[in-house]
mmCIF file of C-alpha atoms in Angstrom:
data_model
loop_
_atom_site.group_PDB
_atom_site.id
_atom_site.type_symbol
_atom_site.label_atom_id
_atom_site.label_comp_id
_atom_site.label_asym_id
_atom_site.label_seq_id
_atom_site.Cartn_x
_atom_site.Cartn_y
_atom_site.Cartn_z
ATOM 1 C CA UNK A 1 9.502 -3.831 -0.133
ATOM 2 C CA UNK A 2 11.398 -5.025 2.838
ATOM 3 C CA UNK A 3 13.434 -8.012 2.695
ATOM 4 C CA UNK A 4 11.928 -10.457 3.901
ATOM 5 C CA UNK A 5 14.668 -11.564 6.080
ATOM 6 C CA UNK A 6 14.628 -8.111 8.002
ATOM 7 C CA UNK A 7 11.468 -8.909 9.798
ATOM 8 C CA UNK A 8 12.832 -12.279 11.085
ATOM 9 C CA UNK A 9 15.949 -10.482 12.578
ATOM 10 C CA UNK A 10 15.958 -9.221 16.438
ATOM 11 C CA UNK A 11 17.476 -6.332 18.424
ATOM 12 C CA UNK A 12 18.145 -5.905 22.095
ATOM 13 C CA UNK A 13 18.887 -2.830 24.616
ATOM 14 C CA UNK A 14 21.522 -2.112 27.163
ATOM 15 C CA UNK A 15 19.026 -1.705 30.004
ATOM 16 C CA UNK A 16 21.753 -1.273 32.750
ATOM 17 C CA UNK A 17 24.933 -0.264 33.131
ATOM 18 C CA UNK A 18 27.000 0.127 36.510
ATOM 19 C CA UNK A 19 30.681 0.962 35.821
ATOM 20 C CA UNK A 20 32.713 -0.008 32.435
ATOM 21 C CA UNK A 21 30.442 -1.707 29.718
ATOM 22 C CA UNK A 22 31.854 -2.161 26.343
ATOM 23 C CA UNK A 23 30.064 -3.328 22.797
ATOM 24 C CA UNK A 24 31.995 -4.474 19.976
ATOM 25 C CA UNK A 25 30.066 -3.990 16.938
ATOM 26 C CA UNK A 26 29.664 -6.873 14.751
ATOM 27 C CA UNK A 27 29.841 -5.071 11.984
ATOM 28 C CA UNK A 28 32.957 -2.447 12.587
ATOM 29 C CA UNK A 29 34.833 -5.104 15.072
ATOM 30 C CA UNK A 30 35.323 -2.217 17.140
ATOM 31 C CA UNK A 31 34.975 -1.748 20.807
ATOM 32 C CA UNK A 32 32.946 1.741 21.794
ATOM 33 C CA UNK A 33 31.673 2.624 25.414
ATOM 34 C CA UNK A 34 28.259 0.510 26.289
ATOM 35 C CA UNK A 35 25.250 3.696 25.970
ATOM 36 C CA UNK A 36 22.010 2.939 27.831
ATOM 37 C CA UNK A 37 19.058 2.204 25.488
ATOM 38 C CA UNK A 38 21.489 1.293 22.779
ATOM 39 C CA UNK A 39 20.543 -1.017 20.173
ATOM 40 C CA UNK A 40 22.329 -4.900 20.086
ATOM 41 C CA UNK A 41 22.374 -6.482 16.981
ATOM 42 C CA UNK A 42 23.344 -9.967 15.788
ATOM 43 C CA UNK A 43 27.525 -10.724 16.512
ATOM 44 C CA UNK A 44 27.485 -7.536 18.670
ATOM 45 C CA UNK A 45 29.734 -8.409 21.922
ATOM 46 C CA UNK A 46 29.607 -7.060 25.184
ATOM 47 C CA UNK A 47 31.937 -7.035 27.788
ATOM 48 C CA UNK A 48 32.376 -5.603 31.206
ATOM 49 C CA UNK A 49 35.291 -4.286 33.533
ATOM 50 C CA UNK A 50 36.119 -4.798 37.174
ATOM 51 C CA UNK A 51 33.587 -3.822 39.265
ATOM 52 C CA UNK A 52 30.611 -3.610 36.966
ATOM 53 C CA UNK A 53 27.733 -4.921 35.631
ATOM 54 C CA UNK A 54 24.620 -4.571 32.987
ATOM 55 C CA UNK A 55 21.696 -5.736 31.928
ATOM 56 C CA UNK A 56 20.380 -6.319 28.164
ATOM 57 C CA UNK A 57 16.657 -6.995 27.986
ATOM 58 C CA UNK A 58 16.077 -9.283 24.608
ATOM 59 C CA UNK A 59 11.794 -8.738 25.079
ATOM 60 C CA UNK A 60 9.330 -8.577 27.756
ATOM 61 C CA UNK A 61 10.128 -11.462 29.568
ATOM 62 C CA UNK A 62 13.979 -12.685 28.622
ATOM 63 C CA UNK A 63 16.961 -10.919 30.534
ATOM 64 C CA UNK A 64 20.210 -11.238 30.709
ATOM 65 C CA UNK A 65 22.393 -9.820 33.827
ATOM 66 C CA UNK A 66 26.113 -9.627 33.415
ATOM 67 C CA UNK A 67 28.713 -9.474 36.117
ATOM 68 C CA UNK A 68 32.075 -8.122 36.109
ATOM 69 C CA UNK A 69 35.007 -8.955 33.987
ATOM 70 C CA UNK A 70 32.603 -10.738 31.346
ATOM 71 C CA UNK A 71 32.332 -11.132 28.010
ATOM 72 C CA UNK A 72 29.351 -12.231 26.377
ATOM 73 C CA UNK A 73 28.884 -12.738 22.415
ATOM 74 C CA UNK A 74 25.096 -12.157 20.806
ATOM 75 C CA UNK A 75 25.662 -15.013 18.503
ATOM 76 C CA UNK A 76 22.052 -14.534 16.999
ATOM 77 C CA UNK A 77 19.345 -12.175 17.620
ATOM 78 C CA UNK A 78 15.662 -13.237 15.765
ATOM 79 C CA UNK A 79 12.162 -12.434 16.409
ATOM 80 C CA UNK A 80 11.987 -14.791 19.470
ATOM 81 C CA UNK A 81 15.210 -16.583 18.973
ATOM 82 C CA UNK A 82 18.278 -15.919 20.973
ATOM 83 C CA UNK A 83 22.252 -17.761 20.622
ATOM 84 C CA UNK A 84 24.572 -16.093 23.481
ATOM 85 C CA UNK A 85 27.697 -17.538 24.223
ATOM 86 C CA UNK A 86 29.208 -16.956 27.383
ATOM 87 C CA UNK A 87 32.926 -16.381 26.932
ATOM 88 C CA UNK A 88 33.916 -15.357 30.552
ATOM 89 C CA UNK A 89 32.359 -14.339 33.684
ATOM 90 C CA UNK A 90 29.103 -14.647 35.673
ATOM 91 C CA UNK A 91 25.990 -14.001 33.992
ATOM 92 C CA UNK A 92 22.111 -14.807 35.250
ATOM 93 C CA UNK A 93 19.436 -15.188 32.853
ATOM 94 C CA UNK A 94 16.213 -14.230 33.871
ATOM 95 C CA UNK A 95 12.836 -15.792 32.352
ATOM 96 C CA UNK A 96 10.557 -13.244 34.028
ATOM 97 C CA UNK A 97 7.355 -14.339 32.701
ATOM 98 C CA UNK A 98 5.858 -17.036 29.939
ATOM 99 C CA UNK A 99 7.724 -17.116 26.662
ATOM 100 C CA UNK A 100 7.150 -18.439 23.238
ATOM 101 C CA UNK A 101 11.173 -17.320 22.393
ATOM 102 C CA UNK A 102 13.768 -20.133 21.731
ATOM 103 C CA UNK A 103 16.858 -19.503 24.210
ATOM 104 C CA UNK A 104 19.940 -21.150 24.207
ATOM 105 C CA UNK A 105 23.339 -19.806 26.239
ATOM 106 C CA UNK A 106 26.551 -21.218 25.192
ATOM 107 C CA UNK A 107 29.736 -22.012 27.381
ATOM 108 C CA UNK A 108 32.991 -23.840 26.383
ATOM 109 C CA UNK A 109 31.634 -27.019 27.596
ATOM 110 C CA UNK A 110 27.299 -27.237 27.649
ATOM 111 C CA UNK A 111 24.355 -25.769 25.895
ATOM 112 C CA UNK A 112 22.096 -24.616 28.079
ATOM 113 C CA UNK A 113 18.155 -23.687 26.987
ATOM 114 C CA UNK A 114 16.069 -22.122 29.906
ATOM 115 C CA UNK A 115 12.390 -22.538 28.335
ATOM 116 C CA UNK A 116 10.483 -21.808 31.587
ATOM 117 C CA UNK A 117 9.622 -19.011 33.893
ATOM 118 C CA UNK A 118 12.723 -18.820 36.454
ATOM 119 C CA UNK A 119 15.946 -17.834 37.113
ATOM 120 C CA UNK A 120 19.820 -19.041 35.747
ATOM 121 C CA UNK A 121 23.089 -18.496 36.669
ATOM 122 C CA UNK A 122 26.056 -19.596 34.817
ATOM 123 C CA UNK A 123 29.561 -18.773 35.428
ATOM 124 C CA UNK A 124 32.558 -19.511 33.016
ATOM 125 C CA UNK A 125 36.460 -19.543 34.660
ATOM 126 C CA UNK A 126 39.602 -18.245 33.259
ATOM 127 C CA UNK A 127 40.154 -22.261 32.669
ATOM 128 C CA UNK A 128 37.054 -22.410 30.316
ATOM 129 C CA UNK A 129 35.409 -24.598 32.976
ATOM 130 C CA UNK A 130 31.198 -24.034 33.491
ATOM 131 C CA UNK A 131 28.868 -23.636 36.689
ATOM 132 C CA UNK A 132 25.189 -23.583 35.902
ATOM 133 C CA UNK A 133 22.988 -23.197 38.521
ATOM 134 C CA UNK A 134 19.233 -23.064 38.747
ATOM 135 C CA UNK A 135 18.229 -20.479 41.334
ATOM 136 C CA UNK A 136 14.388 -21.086 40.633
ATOM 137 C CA UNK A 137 13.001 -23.794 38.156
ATOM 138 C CA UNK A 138 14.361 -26.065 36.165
ATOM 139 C CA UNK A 139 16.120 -26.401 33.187
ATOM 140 C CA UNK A 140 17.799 -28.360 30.391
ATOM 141 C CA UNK A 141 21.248 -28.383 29.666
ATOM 142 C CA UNK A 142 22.587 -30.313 26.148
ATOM 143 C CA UNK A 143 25.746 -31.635 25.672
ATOM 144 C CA UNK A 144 26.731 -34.550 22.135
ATOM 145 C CA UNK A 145 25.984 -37.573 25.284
ATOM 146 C CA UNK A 146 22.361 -36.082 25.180
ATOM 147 C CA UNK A 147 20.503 -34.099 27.884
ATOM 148 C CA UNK A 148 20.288 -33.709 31.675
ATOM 149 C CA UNK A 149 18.023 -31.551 33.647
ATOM 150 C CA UNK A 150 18.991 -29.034 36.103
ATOM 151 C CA UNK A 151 16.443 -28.753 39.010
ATOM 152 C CA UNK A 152 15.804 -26.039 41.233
ATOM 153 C CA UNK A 153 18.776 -26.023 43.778
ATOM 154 C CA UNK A 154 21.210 -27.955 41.971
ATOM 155 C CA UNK A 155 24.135 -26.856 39.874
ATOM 156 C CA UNK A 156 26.135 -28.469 37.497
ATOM 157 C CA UNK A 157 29.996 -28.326 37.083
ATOM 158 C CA UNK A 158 31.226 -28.874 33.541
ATOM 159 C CA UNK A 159 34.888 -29.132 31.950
ATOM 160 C CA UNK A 160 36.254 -29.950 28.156
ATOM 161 C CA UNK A 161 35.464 -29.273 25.246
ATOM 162 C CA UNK A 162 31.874 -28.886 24.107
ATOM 163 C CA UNK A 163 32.393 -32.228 21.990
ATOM 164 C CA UNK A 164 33.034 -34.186 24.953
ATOM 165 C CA UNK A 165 32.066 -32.199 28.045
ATOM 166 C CA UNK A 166 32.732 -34.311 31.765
ATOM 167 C CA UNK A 167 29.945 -32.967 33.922
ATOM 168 C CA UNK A 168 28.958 -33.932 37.968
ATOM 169 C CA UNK A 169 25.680 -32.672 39.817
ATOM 170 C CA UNK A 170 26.447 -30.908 43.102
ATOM 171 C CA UNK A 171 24.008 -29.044 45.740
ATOM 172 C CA UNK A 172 23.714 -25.197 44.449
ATOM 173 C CA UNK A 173 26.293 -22.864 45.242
ATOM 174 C CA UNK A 174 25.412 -20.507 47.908
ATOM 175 C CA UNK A 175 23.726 -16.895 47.488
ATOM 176 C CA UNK A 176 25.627 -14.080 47.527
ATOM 177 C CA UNK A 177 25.635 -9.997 46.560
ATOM 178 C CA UNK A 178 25.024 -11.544 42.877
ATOM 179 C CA UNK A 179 21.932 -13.226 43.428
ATOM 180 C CA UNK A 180 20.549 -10.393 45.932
ATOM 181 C CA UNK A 181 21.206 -7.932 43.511
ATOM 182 C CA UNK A 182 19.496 -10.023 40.935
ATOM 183 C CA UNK A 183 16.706 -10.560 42.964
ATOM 184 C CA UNK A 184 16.049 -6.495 43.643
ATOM 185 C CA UNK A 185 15.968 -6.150 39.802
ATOM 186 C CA UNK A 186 13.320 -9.023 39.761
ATOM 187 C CA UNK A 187 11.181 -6.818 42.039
ATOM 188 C CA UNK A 188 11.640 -3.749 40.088
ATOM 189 C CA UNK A 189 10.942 -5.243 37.095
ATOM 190 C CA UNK A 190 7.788 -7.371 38.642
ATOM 191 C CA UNK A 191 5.975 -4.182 40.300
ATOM 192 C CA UNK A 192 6.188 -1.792 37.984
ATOM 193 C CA UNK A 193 3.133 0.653 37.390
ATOM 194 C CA UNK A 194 3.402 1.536 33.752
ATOM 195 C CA UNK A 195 3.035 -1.872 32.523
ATOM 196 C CA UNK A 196 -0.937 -1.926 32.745
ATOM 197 C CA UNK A 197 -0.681 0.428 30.194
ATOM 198 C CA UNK A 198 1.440 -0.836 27.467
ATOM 199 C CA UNK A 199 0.544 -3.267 24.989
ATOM 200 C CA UNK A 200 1.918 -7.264 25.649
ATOM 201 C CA UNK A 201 5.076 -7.286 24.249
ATOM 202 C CA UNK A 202 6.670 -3.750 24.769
ATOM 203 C CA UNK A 203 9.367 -3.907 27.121
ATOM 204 C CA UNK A 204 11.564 -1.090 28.789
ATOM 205 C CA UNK A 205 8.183 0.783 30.562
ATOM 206 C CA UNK A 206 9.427 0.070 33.849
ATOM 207 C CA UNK A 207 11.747 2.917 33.330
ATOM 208 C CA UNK A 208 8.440 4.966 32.839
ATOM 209 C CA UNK A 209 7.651 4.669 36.799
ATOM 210 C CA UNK A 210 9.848 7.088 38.881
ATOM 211 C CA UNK A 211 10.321 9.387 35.549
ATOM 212 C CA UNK A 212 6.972 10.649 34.859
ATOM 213 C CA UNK A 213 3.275 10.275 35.285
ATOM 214 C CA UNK A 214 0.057 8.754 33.501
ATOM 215 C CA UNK A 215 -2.882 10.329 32.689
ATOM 216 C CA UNK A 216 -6.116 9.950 30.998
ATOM 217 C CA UNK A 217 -6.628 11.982 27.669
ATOM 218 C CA UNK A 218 -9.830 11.271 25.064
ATOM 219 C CA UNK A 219 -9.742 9.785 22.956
ATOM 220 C CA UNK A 220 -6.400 7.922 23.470
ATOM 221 C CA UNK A 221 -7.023 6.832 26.895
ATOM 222 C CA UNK A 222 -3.958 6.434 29.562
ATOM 223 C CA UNK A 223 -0.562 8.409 27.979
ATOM 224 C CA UNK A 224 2.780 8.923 29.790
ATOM 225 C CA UNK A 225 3.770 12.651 30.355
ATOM 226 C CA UNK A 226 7.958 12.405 31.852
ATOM 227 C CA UNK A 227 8.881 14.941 34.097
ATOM 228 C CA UNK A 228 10.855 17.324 32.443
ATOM 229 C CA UNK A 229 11.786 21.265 32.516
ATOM 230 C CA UNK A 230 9.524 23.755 31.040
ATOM 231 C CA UNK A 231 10.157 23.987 26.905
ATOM 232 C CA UNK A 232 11.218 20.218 26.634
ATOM 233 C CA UNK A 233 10.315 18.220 23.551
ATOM 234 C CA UNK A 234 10.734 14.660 21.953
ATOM 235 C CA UNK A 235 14.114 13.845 20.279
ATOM 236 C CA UNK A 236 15.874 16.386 21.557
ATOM 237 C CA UNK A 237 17.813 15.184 24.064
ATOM 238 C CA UNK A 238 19.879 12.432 22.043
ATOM 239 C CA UNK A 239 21.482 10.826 18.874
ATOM 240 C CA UNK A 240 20.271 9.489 15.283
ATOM 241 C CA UNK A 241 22.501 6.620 14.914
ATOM 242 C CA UNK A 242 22.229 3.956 11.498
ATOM 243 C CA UNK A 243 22.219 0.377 12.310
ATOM 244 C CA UNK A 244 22.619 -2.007 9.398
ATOM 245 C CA UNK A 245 19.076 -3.389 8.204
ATOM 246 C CA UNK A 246 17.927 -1.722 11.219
ATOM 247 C CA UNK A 247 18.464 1.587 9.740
ATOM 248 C CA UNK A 248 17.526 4.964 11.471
ATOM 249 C CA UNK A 249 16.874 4.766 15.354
ATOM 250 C CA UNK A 250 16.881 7.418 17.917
ATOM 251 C CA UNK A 251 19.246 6.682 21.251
ATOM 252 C CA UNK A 252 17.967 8.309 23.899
ATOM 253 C CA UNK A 253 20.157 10.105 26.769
ATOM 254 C CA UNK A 254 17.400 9.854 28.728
ATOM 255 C CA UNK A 255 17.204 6.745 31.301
ATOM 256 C CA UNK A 256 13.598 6.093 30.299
ATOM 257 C CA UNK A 257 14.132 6.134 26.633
ATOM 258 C CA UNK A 258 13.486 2.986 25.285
ATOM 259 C CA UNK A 259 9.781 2.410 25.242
ATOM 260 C CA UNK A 260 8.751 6.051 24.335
ATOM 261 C CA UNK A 261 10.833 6.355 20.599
ATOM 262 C CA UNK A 262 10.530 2.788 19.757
ATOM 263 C CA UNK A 263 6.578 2.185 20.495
ATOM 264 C CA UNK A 264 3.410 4.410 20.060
ATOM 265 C CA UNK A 265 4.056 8.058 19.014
ATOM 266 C CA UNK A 266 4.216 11.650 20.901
ATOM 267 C CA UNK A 267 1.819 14.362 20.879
ATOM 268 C CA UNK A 268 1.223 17.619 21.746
ATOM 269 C CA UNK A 269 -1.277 18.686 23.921
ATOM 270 C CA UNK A 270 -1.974 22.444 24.743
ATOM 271 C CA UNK A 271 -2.942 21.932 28.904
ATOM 272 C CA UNK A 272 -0.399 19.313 29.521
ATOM 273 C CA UNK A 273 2.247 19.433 27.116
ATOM 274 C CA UNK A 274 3.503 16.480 25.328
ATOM 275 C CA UNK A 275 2.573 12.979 25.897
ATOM 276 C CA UNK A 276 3.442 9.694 24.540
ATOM 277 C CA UNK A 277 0.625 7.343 23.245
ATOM 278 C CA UNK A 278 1.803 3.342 23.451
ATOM 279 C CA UNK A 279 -0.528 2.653 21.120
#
């Protein structure tokens, strides 16, 4: 029987990567190049180089977007319960639609817990000091005085320690290549096709969209067919890897491999070739 604990523990993807991503495994303590559609586990760390930037999608709706020379740490990953801590760098958290998971996003100086449907951006200096800013909605930020809200258009500038953070509210920062990028990710995310066609709660079938095509086949209904060369098949193109209490999981090479070898199941069929079903 599985331990019981297992099922309460969570695991995230590397949905992005532009340029030098890094993950130090919690478990090894050592740092290995970032892989797209690889797992992240509880204490993993990820950090990124000059110039770059990723993405780790926690579900369907809870994002995180990291900028360059960052290091975030997954303090704690559970079924819809997420600790990050924010070392250096910019980050944005995205809350891209309603969510029942518990967030929280550490920095040297505040807790912050976006709980809504909107869009965050913290940054943390080389001085340990914190900018939070709420690009759309509102949320709360928690420090040992109590709690303050953050509304839409305001950020908040934080110093010291977490035990006795000074804070001041301020007009929001301005927009720049950050937020715009971050905002053409929203709309990606927001129109894709293939999501009519997965289950509530699978995330990473936005990939599906420009890599394939969906079709109706009794008595499974819509399936995804990828556009591949003639003789391809399912777990080919890829790694086994172990993950502690995770255990077996494929890692695709593919760009769209997320949804299709963690959801539904592949089949065969003799006039189109092989399909996956998202069950």
């Amino acid at each position: 029987a599985q331990d019981p604990e297992d099922l309460k523990r969570g695991v995230a993807r590397i949905s992005l990567m532009d340029g030098e991503v890094s993950v130090r495994r919690g478990d090894s303590g050592e740092w290995v190049a970032g892989v797209i559609n690889a797992p992240l586990l509880t204490d993993d760390r990820i950090a990124t180089g000059q110039n770059s930037r990723a993405e780790v999608q926690f579900d369907a709706a809870n994002i995180l977007r990291i900028g360059a020379n960052a290091e975030i740490h997954l303090a704690q990953l559970e079924n819809g319960r997420y600790q990050l801590e924010i070392a250096r760098g910019t980050v944005t958290f995205r809350v891209l639609r309603q969510s029942n998971a518990s967030v929280e996003l550490n920095t040297p100086s505040v807790s912050v817990r976006p709980a809504k449907v909107g869009t965050l951006r913290i940054s943390v200096s080389e001085a340990a000091e914190t900018e939070v800013t709420a690009r759309a909605g509102d949320v709360e930020v928690f420090t040992p005085k109590g709690s303050q809200w953050i509304y839409n258009g305001q950020t908040m500038m934080a110093r010291g320690s977490a035990a006795d953070p000074e804070f001041q509210m301020v007009s929001a920062i301005p927009t720049d290549d950050w937020d715009s990028w971050n905002d053409s990710r929203d709309h990606s995310l927001q129109s894709s096709n293939s999501d009519q066609y997965v289950p509530q709660g699978v995330y990473g079938a936005e990939d599906l969209d420009n890599s394939g095509s969906w079709n109706y086949i009794a008595p499974y209904g819509y399936v995804w067919r990828p556009t591949v060369t003639v003789g391809w098949v399912p777990y080919r193109n890829g790694r086994w890897v172990w993950l502690d209490y995770y255990g077996w999981t494929w890692v695709s090479y593919d760009t769209w491999g997320w949804a299709p070898y963690h959801y539904g199941r592949w089949f065969f069929d003799t006039r189109l070739g092989w399909n996956w079903y998202p069950g």
